[in-house]
JSON list of C-alpha atoms in Angstrom, two decimals:
[
{"chain": "J", "resi": 27, "resn": "UNK", "atom": "CA", "xyz": [-20.58, 13.93, 0.33]},
{"chain": "J", "resi": 28, "resn": "UNK", "atom": "CA", "xyz": [-19.43, 13.16, 3.87]},
{"chain": "J", "resi": 29, "resn": "UNK", "atom": "CA", "xyz": [-17.36, 10.21, 5.06]},
{"chain": "J", "resi": 30, "resn": "UNK", "atom": "CA", "xyz": [-20.59, 8.53, 6.11]},
{"chain": "J", "resi": 31, "resn": "UNK", "atom": "CA", "xyz": [-21.95, 8.66, 2.56]},
{"chain": "J", "resi": 32, "resn": "UNK", "atom": "CA", "xyz": [-24.41, 11.52, 3.14]},
{"chain": "J", "resi": 33, "resn": "UNK", "atom": "CA", "xyz": [-24.83, 13.98, 0.31]},
{"chain": "J", "resi": 34, "resn": "UNK", "atom": "CA", "xyz": [-26.30, 17.40, 1.04]},
{"chain": "J", "resi": 35, "resn": "UNK", "atom": "CA", "xyz": [-28.10, 19.61, -1.45]},
{"chain": "J", "resi": 36, "resn": "UNK", "atom": "CA", "xyz": [-28.83, 22.58, 0.85]},
{"chain": "J", "resi": 37, "resn": "UNK", "atom": "CA", "xyz": [-27.20, 23.96, 3.99]},
{"chain": "J", "resi": 38, "resn": "UNK", "atom": "CA", "xyz": [-27.85, 26.85, 6.42]},
{"chain": "J", "resi": 39, "resn": "UNK", "atom": "CA", "xyz": [-25.90, 28.12, 9.43]},
{"chain": "J", "resi": 40, "resn": "UNK", "atom": "CA", "xyz": [-27.35, 28.91, 12.85]},
{"chain": "J", "resi": 41, "resn": "UNK", "atom": "CA", "xyz": [-25.72, 29.97, 16.13]},
{"chain": "J", "resi": 42, "resn": "UNK", "atom": "CA", "xyz": [-25.23, 26.39, 17.39]},
{"chain": "J", "resi": 43, "resn": "UNK", "atom": "CA", "xyz": [-24.95, 24.29, 14.26]},
{"chain": "J", "resi": 44, "resn": "UNK", "atom": "CA", "xyz": [-25.25, 23.86, 10.53]},
{"chain": "J", "resi": 45, "resn": "UNK", "atom": "CA", "xyz": [-28.52, 22.49, 9.18]},
{"chain": "J", "resi": 46, "resn": "UNK", "atom": "CA", "xyz": [-28.22, 20.33, 6.08]},
{"chain": "J", "resi": 47, "resn": "UNK", "atom": "CA", "xyz": [-30.79, 18.77, 3.74]},
{"chain": "J", "resi": 48, "resn": "UNK", "atom": "CA", "xyz": [-29.84, 15.42, 2.22]},
{"chain": "J", "resi": 49, "resn": "UNK", "atom": "CA", "xyz": [-30.89, 14.05, -1.15]},
{"chain": "J", "resi": 50, "resn": "UNK", "atom": "CA", "xyz": [-34.02, 12.50, 0.40]},
{"chain": "J", "resi": 51, "resn": "UNK", "atom": "CA", "xyz": [-35.15, 15.83, 1.81]},
{"chain": "J", "resi": 52, "resn": "UNK", "atom": "CA", "xyz": [-34.32, 14.95, 5.43]},
{"chain": "J", "resi": 53, "resn": "UNK", "atom": "CA", "xyz": [-32.77, 17.45, 7.84]},
{"chain": "J", "resi": 54, "resn": "UNK", "atom": "CA", "xyz": [-29.45, 16.76, 9.56]},
{"chain": "J", "resi": 55, "resn": "UNK", "atom": "CA", "xyz": [-27.59, 18.49, 12.39]},
{"chain": "J", "resi": 56, "resn": "UNK", "atom": "CA", "xyz": [-23.90, 19.37, 12.05]},
{"chain": "J", "resi": 57, "resn": "UNK", "atom": "CA", "xyz": [-22.57, 20.92, 15.27]},
{"chain": "J", "resi": 58, "resn": "UNK", "atom": "CA", "xyz": [-19.82, 23.49, 14.83]},
{"chain": "J", "resi": 59, "resn": "UNK", "atom": "CA", "xyz": [-17.48, 21.56, 17.10]},
{"chain": "J", "resi": 60, "resn": "UNK", "atom": "CA", "xyz": [-18.10, 18.23, 15.34]},
{"chain": "J", "resi": 61, "resn": "UNK", "atom": "CA", "xyz": [-15.94, 17.10, 12.37]},
{"chain": "J", "resi": 62, "resn": "UNK", "atom": "CA", "xyz": [-18.87, 15.16, 10.88]},
{"chain": "J", "resi": 63, "resn": "UNK", "atom": "CA", "xyz": [-22.64, 15.69, 10.71]},
{"chain": "J", "resi": 64, "resn": "UNK", "atom": "CA", "xyz": [-24.99, 13.47, 12.66]},
{"chain": "J", "resi": 65, "resn": "UNK", "atom": "CA", "xyz": [-26.44, 10.60, 10.59]},
{"chain": "J", "resi": 66, "resn": "UNK", "atom": "CA", "xyz": [-29.66, 10.92, 12.59]},
{"chain": "J", "resi": 67, "resn": "UNK", "atom": "CA", "xyz": [-32.54, 13.23, 11.61]},
{"chain": "J", "resi": 68, "resn": "UNK", "atom": "CA", "xyz": [-32.34, 16.76, 13.02]},
{"chain": "J", "resi": 69, "resn": "UNK", "atom": "CA", "xyz": [-34.20, 17.12, 16.37]},
{"chain": "J", "resi": 70, "resn": "UNK", "atom": "CA", "xyz": [-36.26, 19.95, 14.83]},
{"chain": "J", "resi": 71, "resn": "UNK", "atom": "CA", "xyz": [-38.03, 17.43, 12.57]},
{"chain": "J", "resi": 72, "resn": "UNK", "atom": "CA", "xyz": [-39.95, 16.04, 15.51]},
{"chain": "J", "resi": 73, "resn": "UNK", "atom": "CA", "xyz": [-40.34, 19.36, 17.29]},
{"chain": "J", "resi": 74, "resn": "UNK", "atom": "CA", "xyz": [-42.12, 21.10, 14.42]},
{"chain": "J", "resi": 75, "resn": "UNK", "atom": "CA", "xyz": [-43.83, 18.08, 12.88]},
{"chain": "J", "resi": 76, "resn": "UNK", "atom": "CA", "xyz": [-41.64, 17.37, 9.85]},
{"chain": "J", "resi": 77, "resn": "UNK", "atom": "CA", "xyz": [-41.57, 13.57, 10.23]},
{"chain": "J", "resi": 78, "resn": "UNK", "atom": "CA", "xyz": [-42.41, 11.99, 6.89]},
{"chain": "J", "resi": 79, "resn": "UNK", "atom": "CA", "xyz": [-41.96, 15.29, 5.02]},
{"chain": "J", "resi": 80, "resn": "UNK", "atom": "CA", "xyz": [-39.36, 15.99, 2.34]},
{"chain": "J", "resi": 81, "resn": "UNK", "atom": "CA", "xyz": [-37.76, 19.44, 2.57]},
{"chain": "J", "resi": 82, "resn": "UNK", "atom": "CA", "xyz": [-37.67, 21.36, -0.72]},
{"chain": "J", "resi": 83, "resn": "UNK", "atom": "CA", "xyz": [-36.39, 24.77, 0.45]},
{"chain": "J", "resi": 84, "resn": "UNK", "atom": "CA", "xyz": [-34.28, 25.65, 3.52]},
{"chain": "J", "resi": 85, "resn": "UNK", "atom": "CA", "xyz": [-33.21, 29.05, 4.87]},
{"chain": "J", "resi": 86, "resn": "UNK", "atom": "CA", "xyz": [-31.63, 30.02, 8.19]},
{"chain": "J", "resi": 87, "resn": "UNK", "atom": "CA", "xyz": [-30.07, 33.01, 9.91]},
{"chain": "J", "resi": 88, "resn": "UNK", "atom": "CA", "xyz": [-28.44, 33.09, 13.34]},
{"chain": "J", "resi": 89, "resn": "UNK", "atom": "CA", "xyz": [-31.33, 31.93, 15.59]},
{"chain": "J", "resi": 90, "resn": "UNK", "atom": "CA", "xyz": [-34.13, 31.21, 13.13]},
{"chain": "J", "resi": 91, "resn": "UNK", "atom": "CA", "xyz": [-34.64, 28.57, 10.42]},
{"chain": "J", "resi": 92, "resn": "UNK", "atom": "CA", "xyz": [-37.56, 27.86, 8.08]},
{"chain": "J", "resi": 93, "resn": "UNK", "atom": "CA", "xyz": [-38.34, 25.20, 5.49]},
{"chain": "J", "resi": 94, "resn": "UNK", "atom": "CA", "xyz": [-40.81, 24.54, 2.71]},
{"chain": "J", "resi": 95, "resn": "UNK", "atom": "CA", "xyz": [-41.69, 20.88, 2.10]},
{"chain": "J", "resi": 96, "resn": "UNK", "atom": "CA", "xyz": [-42.56, 19.14, -1.15]},
{"chain": "J", "resi": 97, "resn": "UNK", "atom": "CA", "xyz": [-46.16, 18.83, 0.08]},
{"chain": "J", "resi": 98, "resn": "UNK", "atom": "CA", "xyz": [-46.34, 22.64, 0.45]},
{"chain": "J", "resi": 99, "resn": "UNK", "atom": "CA", "xyz": [-46.05, 22.87, 4.23]},
{"chain": "J", "resi": 100, "resn": "UNK", "atom": "CA", "xyz": [-44.12, 25.61, 6.05]},
{"chain": "J", "resi": 101, "resn": "UNK", "atom": "CA", "xyz": [-42.29, 25.21, 9.34]},
{"chain": "J", "resi": 102, "resn": "UNK", "atom": "CA", "xyz": [-40.06, 27.44, 11.50]},
{"chain": "J", "resi": 103, "resn": "UNK", "atom": "CA", "xyz": [-37.92, 26.72, 14.56]},
{"chain": "J", "resi": 104, "resn": "UNK", "atom": "CA", "xyz": [-35.39, 28.55, 16.75]},
{"chain": "J", "resi": 105, "resn": "UNK", "atom": "CA", "xyz": [-31.81, 27.61, 17.53]},
{"chain": "J", "resi": 106, "resn": "UNK", "atom": "CA", "xyz": [-31.36, 25.21, 20.44]},
{"chain": "J", "resi": 107, "resn": "UNK", "atom": "CA", "xyz": [-29.18, 27.74, 22.32]},
{"chain": "J", "resi": 108, "resn": "UNK", "atom": "CA", "xyz": [-32.23, 29.84, 23.29]},
{"chain": "J", "resi": 109, "resn": "UNK", "atom": "CA", "xyz": [-34.19, 26.85, 24.56]},
{"chain": "J", "resi": 110, "resn": "UNK", "atom": "CA", "xyz": [-37.86, 27.66, 25.10]},
{"chain": "J", "resi": 111, "resn": "UNK", "atom": "CA", "xyz": [-37.27, 31.43, 25.28]},
{"chain": "J", "resi": 112, "resn": "UNK", "atom": "CA", "xyz": [-38.05, 31.82, 21.58]},
{"chain": "J", "resi": 113, "resn": "UNK", "atom": "CA", "xyz": [-40.72, 29.12, 21.41]},
{"chain": "J", "resi": 114, "resn": "UNK", "atom": "CA", "xyz": [-43.40, 31.52, 20.19]},
{"chain": "J", "resi": 115, "resn": "UNK", "atom": "CA", "xyz": [-41.39, 32.18, 17.05]},
{"chain": "J", "resi": 116, "resn": "UNK", "atom": "CA", "xyz": [-41.75, 28.52, 16.10]},
{"chain": "J", "resi": 117, "resn": "UNK", "atom": "CA", "xyz": [-44.45, 27.23, 13.73]},
{"chain": "J", "resi": 118, "resn": "UNK", "atom": "CA", "xyz": [-45.30, 23.59, 13.31]},
{"chain": "J", "resi": 119, "resn": "UNK", "atom": "CA", "xyz": [-45.43, 22.28, 9.77]},
{"chain": "J", "resi": 120, "resn": "UNK", "atom": "CA", "xyz": [-48.71, 23.26, 8.14]},
{"chain": "J", "resi": 121, "resn": "UNK", "atom": "CA", "xyz": [-50.13, 24.24, 4.76]},
{"chain": "J", "resi": 122, "resn": "UNK", "atom": "CA", "xyz": [-51.43, 27.80, 4.39]},
{"chain": "J", "resi": 123, "resn": "UNK", "atom": "CA", "xyz": [-54.78, 28.24, 2.60]},
{"chain": "J", "resi": 124, "resn": "UNK", "atom": "CA", "xyz": [-53.45, 31.49, 1.09]},
{"chain": "J", "resi": 125, "resn": "UNK", "atom": "CA", "xyz": [-50.79, 29.47, -0.75]},
{"chain": "J", "resi": 126, "resn": "UNK", "atom": "CA", "xyz": [-53.05, 26.71, -2.04]},
{"chain": "J", "resi": 127, "resn": "UNK", "atom": "CA", "xyz": [-52.92, 28.01, -5.62]},
{"chain": "J", "resi": 128, "resn": "UNK", "atom": "CA", "xyz": [-49.35, 29.38, -5.42]},
{"chain": "J", "resi": 129, "resn": "UNK", "atom": "CA", "xyz": [-45.94, 27.86, -6.19]},
{"chain": "J", "resi": 130, "resn": "UNK", "atom": "CA", "xyz": [-43.19, 28.94, -3.81]},
{"chain": "J", "resi": 131, "resn": "UNK", "atom": "CA", "xyz": [-39.99, 29.85, -5.64]},
{"chain": "J", "resi": 132, "resn": "UNK", "atom": "CA", "xyz": [-37.81, 31.42, -2.92]},
{"chain": "J", "resi": 133, "resn": "UNK", "atom": "CA", "xyz": [-37.49, 31.31, 0.88]},
{"chain": "J", "resi": 134, "resn": "UNK", "atom": "CA", "xyz": [-35.49, 33.82, 2.96]},
{"chain": "J", "resi": 135, "resn": "UNK", "atom": "CA", "xyz": [-34.92, 34.24, 6.69]},
{"chain": "J", "resi": 136, "resn": "UNK", "atom": "CA", "xyz": [-33.52, 37.08, 8.83]},
{"chain": "J", "resi": 137, "resn": "UNK", "atom": "CA", "xyz": [-33.09, 37.32, 12.60]},
{"chain": "J", "resi": 138, "resn": "UNK", "atom": "CA", "xyz": [-36.74, 38.18, 13.25]},
{"chain": "J", "resi": 139, "resn": "UNK", "atom": "CA", "xyz": [-38.90, 36.80, 10.47]},
{"chain": "J", "resi": 140, "resn": "UNK", "atom": "CA", "xyz": [-39.19, 34.55, 7.41]},
{"chain": "J", "resi": 141, "resn": "UNK", "atom": "CA", "xyz": [-40.44, 35.53, 3.96]},
{"chain": "J", "resi": 142, "resn": "UNK", "atom": "CA", "xyz": [-41.22, 33.67, 0.75]},
{"chain": "J", "resi": 143, "resn": "UNK", "atom": "CA", "xyz": [-41.73, 34.65, -2.87]},
{"chain": "J", "resi": 144, "resn": "UNK", "atom": "CA", "xyz": [-44.17, 32.86, -5.16]},
{"chain": "J", "resi": 145, "resn": "UNK", "atom": "CA", "xyz": [-43.87, 32.43, -8.91]},
{"chain": "J", "resi": 146, "resn": "UNK", "atom": "CA", "xyz": [-46.77, 34.86, -9.34]},
{"chain": "J", "resi": 147, "resn": "UNK", "atom": "CA", "xyz": [-44.74, 37.58, -7.58]},
{"chain": "J", "resi": 148, "resn": "UNK", "atom": "CA", "xyz": [-46.52, 37.57, -4.21]},
{"chain": "J", "resi": 149, "resn": "UNK", "atom": "CA", "xyz": [-44.58, 37.90, -0.94]},
{"chain": "J", "resi": 150, "resn": "UNK", "atom": "CA", "xyz": [-45.72, 36.33, 2.33]},
{"chain": "J", "resi": 151, "resn": "UNK", "atom": "CA", "xyz": [-43.98, 36.73, 5.69]},
{"chain": "J", "resi": 152, "resn": "UNK", "atom": "CA", "xyz": [-44.32, 35.56, 9.30]},
{"chain": "J", "resi": 153, "resn": "UNK", "atom": "CA", "xyz": [-42.47, 36.32, 12.53]},
{"chain": "J", "resi": 154, "resn": "UNK", "atom": "CA", "xyz": [-41.73, 39.55, 14.41]},
{"chain": "J", "resi": 155, "resn": "UNK", "atom": "CA", "xyz": [-41.67, 43.02, 12.85]},
{"chain": "J", "resi": 156, "resn": "UNK", "atom": "CA", "xyz": [-38.32, 44.86, 12.95]},
{"chain": "J", "resi": 157, "resn": "UNK", "atom": "CA", "xyz": [-37.87, 47.38, 15.77]},
{"chain": "J", "resi": 158, "resn": "UNK", "atom": "CA", "xyz": [-38.49, 50.56, 13.74]},
{"chain": "J", "resi": 159, "resn": "UNK", "atom": "CA", "xyz": [-41.75, 49.22, 12.29]},
{"chain": "J", "resi": 160, "resn": "UNK", "atom": "CA", "xyz": [-42.93, 48.14, 15.75]},
{"chain": "J", "resi": 161, "resn": "UNK", "atom": "CA", "xyz": [-42.04, 51.58, 17.12]},
{"chain": "J", "resi": 162, "resn": "UNK", "atom": "CA", "xyz": [-44.15, 53.33, 14.45]},
{"chain": "J", "resi": 163, "resn": "UNK", "atom": "CA", "xyz": [-47.14, 51.06, 15.15]},
{"chain": "J", "resi": 164, "resn": "UNK", "atom": "CA", "xyz": [-46.88, 51.67, 18.90]},
{"chain": "J", "resi": 165, "resn": "UNK", "atom": "CA", "xyz": [-46.67, 55.44, 18.39]},
{"chain": "J", "resi": 166, "resn": "UNK", "atom": "CA", "xyz": [-49.69, 55.40, 16.08]},
{"chain": "J", "resi": 167, "resn": "UNK", "atom": "CA", "xyz": [-51.68, 53.31, 18.58]},
{"chain": "J", "resi": 168, "resn": "UNK", "atom": "CA", "xyz": [-50.86, 55.69, 21.45]},
{"chain": "J", "resi": 169, "resn": "UNK", "atom": "CA", "xyz": [-51.78, 58.76, 19.40]},
{"chain": "J", "resi": 170, "resn": "UNK", "atom": "CA", "xyz": [-55.09, 57.21, 18.34]},
{"chain": "J", "resi": 171, "resn": "UNK", "atom": "CA", "xyz": [-55.97, 56.26, 21.93]},
{"chain": "J", "resi": 172, "resn": "UNK", "atom": "CA", "xyz": [-55.07, 59.76, 23.16]},
{"chain": "J", "resi": 173, "resn": "UNK", "atom": "CA", "xyz": [-57.21, 61.49, 20.50]},
{"chain": "J", "resi": 174, "resn": "UNK", "atom": "CA", "xyz": [-60.21, 59.29, 21.33]},
{"chain": "J", "resi": 175, "resn": "UNK", "atom": "CA", "xyz": [-59.87, 60.17, 25.01]},
{"chain": "J", "resi": 176, "resn": "UNK", "atom": "CA", "xyz": [-59.62, 63.91, 24.31]},
{"chain": "J", "resi": 177, "resn": "UNK", "atom": "CA", "xyz": [-62.74, 63.79, 22.15]},
{"chain": "J", "resi": 178, "resn": "UNK", "atom": "CA", "xyz": [-64.77, 62.50, 25.12]},
{"chain": "J", "resi": 179, "resn": "UNK", "atom": "CA", "xyz": [-63.39, 64.74, 27.86]},
{"chain": "J", "resi": 180, "resn": "UNK", "atom": "CA", "xyz": [-66.53, 66.90, 27.85]},
{"chain": "J", "resi": 181, "resn": "UNK", "atom": "CA", "xyz": [-68.37, 64.04, 29.55]},
{"chain": "J", "resi": 182, "resn": "UNK", "atom": "CA", "xyz": [-66.23, 64.55, 32.65]},
{"chain": "J", "resi": 183, "resn": "UNK", "atom": "CA", "xyz": [-67.84, 66.96, 35.08]},
{"chain": "J", "resi": 184, "resn": "UNK", "atom": "CA", "xyz": [-67.45, 67.81, 38.76]},
{"chain": "J", "resi": 185, "resn": "UNK", "atom": "CA", "xyz": [-68.25, 64.72, 40.80]},
{"chain": "J", "resi": 186, "resn": "UNK", "atom": "CA", "xyz": [-67.47, 62.25, 38.01]},
{"chain": "J", "resi": 187, "resn": "UNK", "atom": "CA", "xyz": [-65.52, 59.16, 38.97]},
{"chain": "J", "resi": 188, "resn": "UNK", "atom": "CA", "xyz": [-62.57, 58.58, 36.66]},
{"chain": "J", "resi": 189, "resn": "UNK", "atom": "CA", "xyz": [-59.62, 56.24, 36.50]},
{"chain": "J", "resi": 190, "resn": "UNK", "atom": "CA", "xyz": [-56.47, 56.33, 34.44]},
{"chain": "J", "resi": 191, "resn": "UNK", "atom": "CA", "xyz": [-56.17, 53.72, 31.70]},
{"chain": "J", "resi": 192, "resn": "UNK", "atom": "CA", "xyz": [-52.59, 52.65, 31.19]},
{"chain": "J", "resi": 193, "resn": "UNK", "atom": "CA", "xyz": [-51.37, 49.67, 29.20]},
{"chain": "J", "resi": 194, "resn": "UNK", "atom": "CA", "xyz": [-47.65, 48.88, 29.07]},
{"chain": "J", "resi": 195, "resn": "UNK", "atom": "CA", "xyz": [-45.89, 48.25, 25.77]},
{"chain": "J", "resi": 196, "resn": "UNK", "atom": "CA", "xyz": [-44.14, 45.27, 27.35]},
{"chain": "J", "resi": 197, "resn": "UNK", "atom": "CA", "xyz": [-45.28, 43.66, 30.61]},
{"chain": "J", "resi": 198, "resn": "UNK", "atom": "CA", "xyz": [-43.28, 42.11, 33.43]},
{"chain": "J", "resi": 199, "resn": "UNK", "atom": "CA", "xyz": [-42.17, 38.63, 32.38]},
{"chain": "J", "resi": 200, "resn": "UNK", "atom": "CA", "xyz": [-41.66, 39.45, 28.70]},
{"chain": "J", "resi": 201, "resn": "UNK", "atom": "CA", "xyz": [-38.64, 37.60, 27.30]},
{"chain": "J", "resi": 202, "resn": "UNK", "atom": "CA", "xyz": [-35.84, 39.09, 25.21]},
{"chain": "J", "resi": 203, "resn": "UNK", "atom": "CA", "xyz": [-32.93, 37.70, 23.19]},
{"chain": "J", "resi": 204, "resn": "UNK", "atom": "CA", "xyz": [-29.71, 39.53, 22.30]},
{"chain": "J", "resi": 205, "resn": "UNK", "atom": "CA", "xyz": [-26.47, 38.58, 20.57]},
{"chain": "J", "resi": 206, "resn": "UNK", "atom": "CA", "xyz": [-23.65, 41.09, 20.98]},
{"chain": "J", "resi": 207, "resn": "UNK", "atom": "CA", "xyz": [-20.03, 40.44, 20.18]},
{"chain": "J", "resi": 208, "resn": "UNK", "atom": "CA", "xyz": [-20.85, 36.80, 19.48]},
{"chain": "J", "resi": 209, "resn": "UNK", "atom": "CA", "xyz": [-22.28, 36.32, 22.98]},
{"chain": "J", "resi": 210, "resn": "UNK", "atom": "CA", "xyz": [-25.88, 35.17, 23.33]},
{"chain": "J", "resi": 211, "resn": "UNK", "atom": "CA", "xyz": [-27.98, 36.51, 26.19]},
{"chain": "J", "resi": 212, "resn": "UNK", "atom": "CA", "xyz": [-31.60, 35.77, 27.09]},
{"chain": "J", "resi": 213, "resn": "UNK", "atom": "CA", "xyz": [-33.47, 37.70, 29.74]},
{"chain": "J", "resi": 214, "resn": "UNK", "atom": "CA", "xyz": [-36.80, 38.30, 31.46]},
{"chain": "J", "resi": 215, "resn": "UNK", "atom": "CA", "xyz": [-38.19, 41.82, 31.86]},
{"chain": "J", "resi": 216, "resn": "UNK", "atom": "CA", "xyz": [-38.43, 42.79, 35.55]},
{"chain": "J", "resi": 217, "resn": "UNK", "atom": "CA", "xyz": [-40.71, 45.81, 35.19]},
{"chain": "J", "resi": 218, "resn": "UNK", "atom": "CA", "xyz": [-43.39, 47.01, 32.80]},
{"chain": "J", "resi": 219, "resn": "UNK", "atom": "CA", "xyz": [-42.32, 49.34, 29.99]},
{"chain": "J", "resi": 220, "resn": "UNK", "atom": "CA", "xyz": [-44.62, 52.23, 29.01]},
{"chain": "J", "resi": 221, "resn": "UNK", "atom": "CA", "xyz": [-42.35, 54.02, 26.53]},
{"chain": "J", "resi": 222, "resn": "UNK", "atom": "CA", "xyz": [-40.18, 52.63, 23.75]},
{"chain": "J", "resi": 223, "resn": "UNK", "atom": "CA", "xyz": [-37.36, 54.86, 25.07]},
{"chain": "J", "resi": 224, "resn": "UNK", "atom": "CA", "xyz": [-37.52, 53.60, 28.67]},
{"chain": "J", "resi": 225, "resn": "UNK", "atom": "CA", "xyz": [-34.54, 51.93, 30.26]},
{"chain": "J", "resi": 226, "resn": "UNK", "atom": "CA", "xyz": [-35.48, 48.70, 32.00]},
{"chain": "J", "resi": 227, "resn": "UNK", "atom": "CA", "xyz": [-34.09, 45.85, 34.06]},
{"chain": "J", "resi": 228, "resn": "UNK", "atom": "CA", "xyz": [-33.76, 42.24, 32.89]},
{"chain": "J", "resi": 229, "resn": "UNK", "atom": "CA", "xyz": [-32.97, 39.03, 34.72]},
{"chain": "J", "resi": 230, "resn": "UNK", "atom": "CA", "xyz": [-30.34, 37.30, 32.57]},
{"chain": "J", "resi": 231, "resn": "UNK", "atom": "CA", "xyz": [-31.05, 33.58, 32.10]},
{"chain": "J", "resi": 232, "resn": "UNK", "atom": "CA", "xyz": [-28.32, 30.97, 32.27]},
{"chain": "J", "resi": 233, "resn": "UNK", "atom": "CA", "xyz": [-28.21, 28.25, 29.57]},
{"chain": "J", "resi": 234, "resn": "UNK", "atom": "CA", "xyz": [-29.87, 25.88, 32.05]},
{"chain": "J", "resi": 235, "resn": "UNK", "atom": "CA", "xyz": [-32.66, 28.40, 32.79]},
{"chain": "J", "resi": 236, "resn": "UNK", "atom": "CA", "xyz": [-33.44, 28.69, 29.07]},
{"chain": "J", "resi": 237, "resn": "UNK", "atom": "CA", "xyz": [-34.40, 25.02, 29.00]},
{"chain": "J", "resi": 238, "resn": "UNK", "atom": "CA", "xyz": [-37.14, 25.43, 31.62]},
{"chain": "J", "resi": 239, "resn": "UNK", "atom": "CA", "xyz": [-40.60, 24.30, 30.45]},
{"chain": "J", "resi": 240, "resn": "UNK", "atom": "CA", "xyz": [-42.51, 26.86, 28.38]},
{"chain": "J", "resi": 241, "resn": "UNK", "atom": "CA", "xyz": [-44.79, 29.14, 30.35]},
{"chain": "J", "resi": 242, "resn": "UNK", "atom": "CA", "xyz": [-42.83, 29.12, 33.64]},
{"chain": "J", "resi": 243, "resn": "UNK", "atom": "CA", "xyz": [-41.16, 32.47, 33.14]},
{"chain": "J", "resi": 244, "resn": "UNK", "atom": "CA", "xyz": [-43.79, 34.57, 31.35]},
{"chain": "J", "resi": 245, "resn": "UNK", "atom": "CA", "xyz": [-44.20, 35.35, 27.70]},
{"chain": "J", "resi": 246, "resn": "UNK", "atom": "CA", "xyz": [-41.99, 36.17, 24.76]},
{"chain": "J", "resi": 247, "resn": "UNK", "atom": "CA", "xyz": [-41.73, 39.62, 23.24]}
]
């Protein structure tokens, strides 16, 4: 229990603060620099639609946190330090039809995605695939597109009008987040990337820039 009488049954640590669940299933914010947690509900409750819900399971890691409520809803939000840069990783509280007949027993979170385990042994996940898995998918997609093009090259004859089809892996305006040596950086891609091995330029965002309204700078990636 805290000096204010709050008793917490679950706690998770993010980059900016600790998230705690009290005995009534409400979320509370405990900033690292504060000696005591806030008695007010965590701002994420309103942001992801958790008002009136009681949290049953909580998990968090660095920049990402997820909860399961007693009514069976799932919600995910990003740490306040990244502002709206990671907004597309957030999910408002909702019940999944796939879980209607399942009982969730465990919830886990890493830097990129959340995963849960049901009592029947099924695993569900949501978020962003790790880099190596994304790289394999991109390579497979490129190889498939190339083979389809080669199979139709006989249709090209003298006098045919052709154009090159090129789609970047990441377009200008894609957002990126990095934590290195305990320092958080958010940036916006300044040029399209056509190979996973390309070196590229980013515009680094200041903490104030990260709080700009969603959609002003481009899209997340």
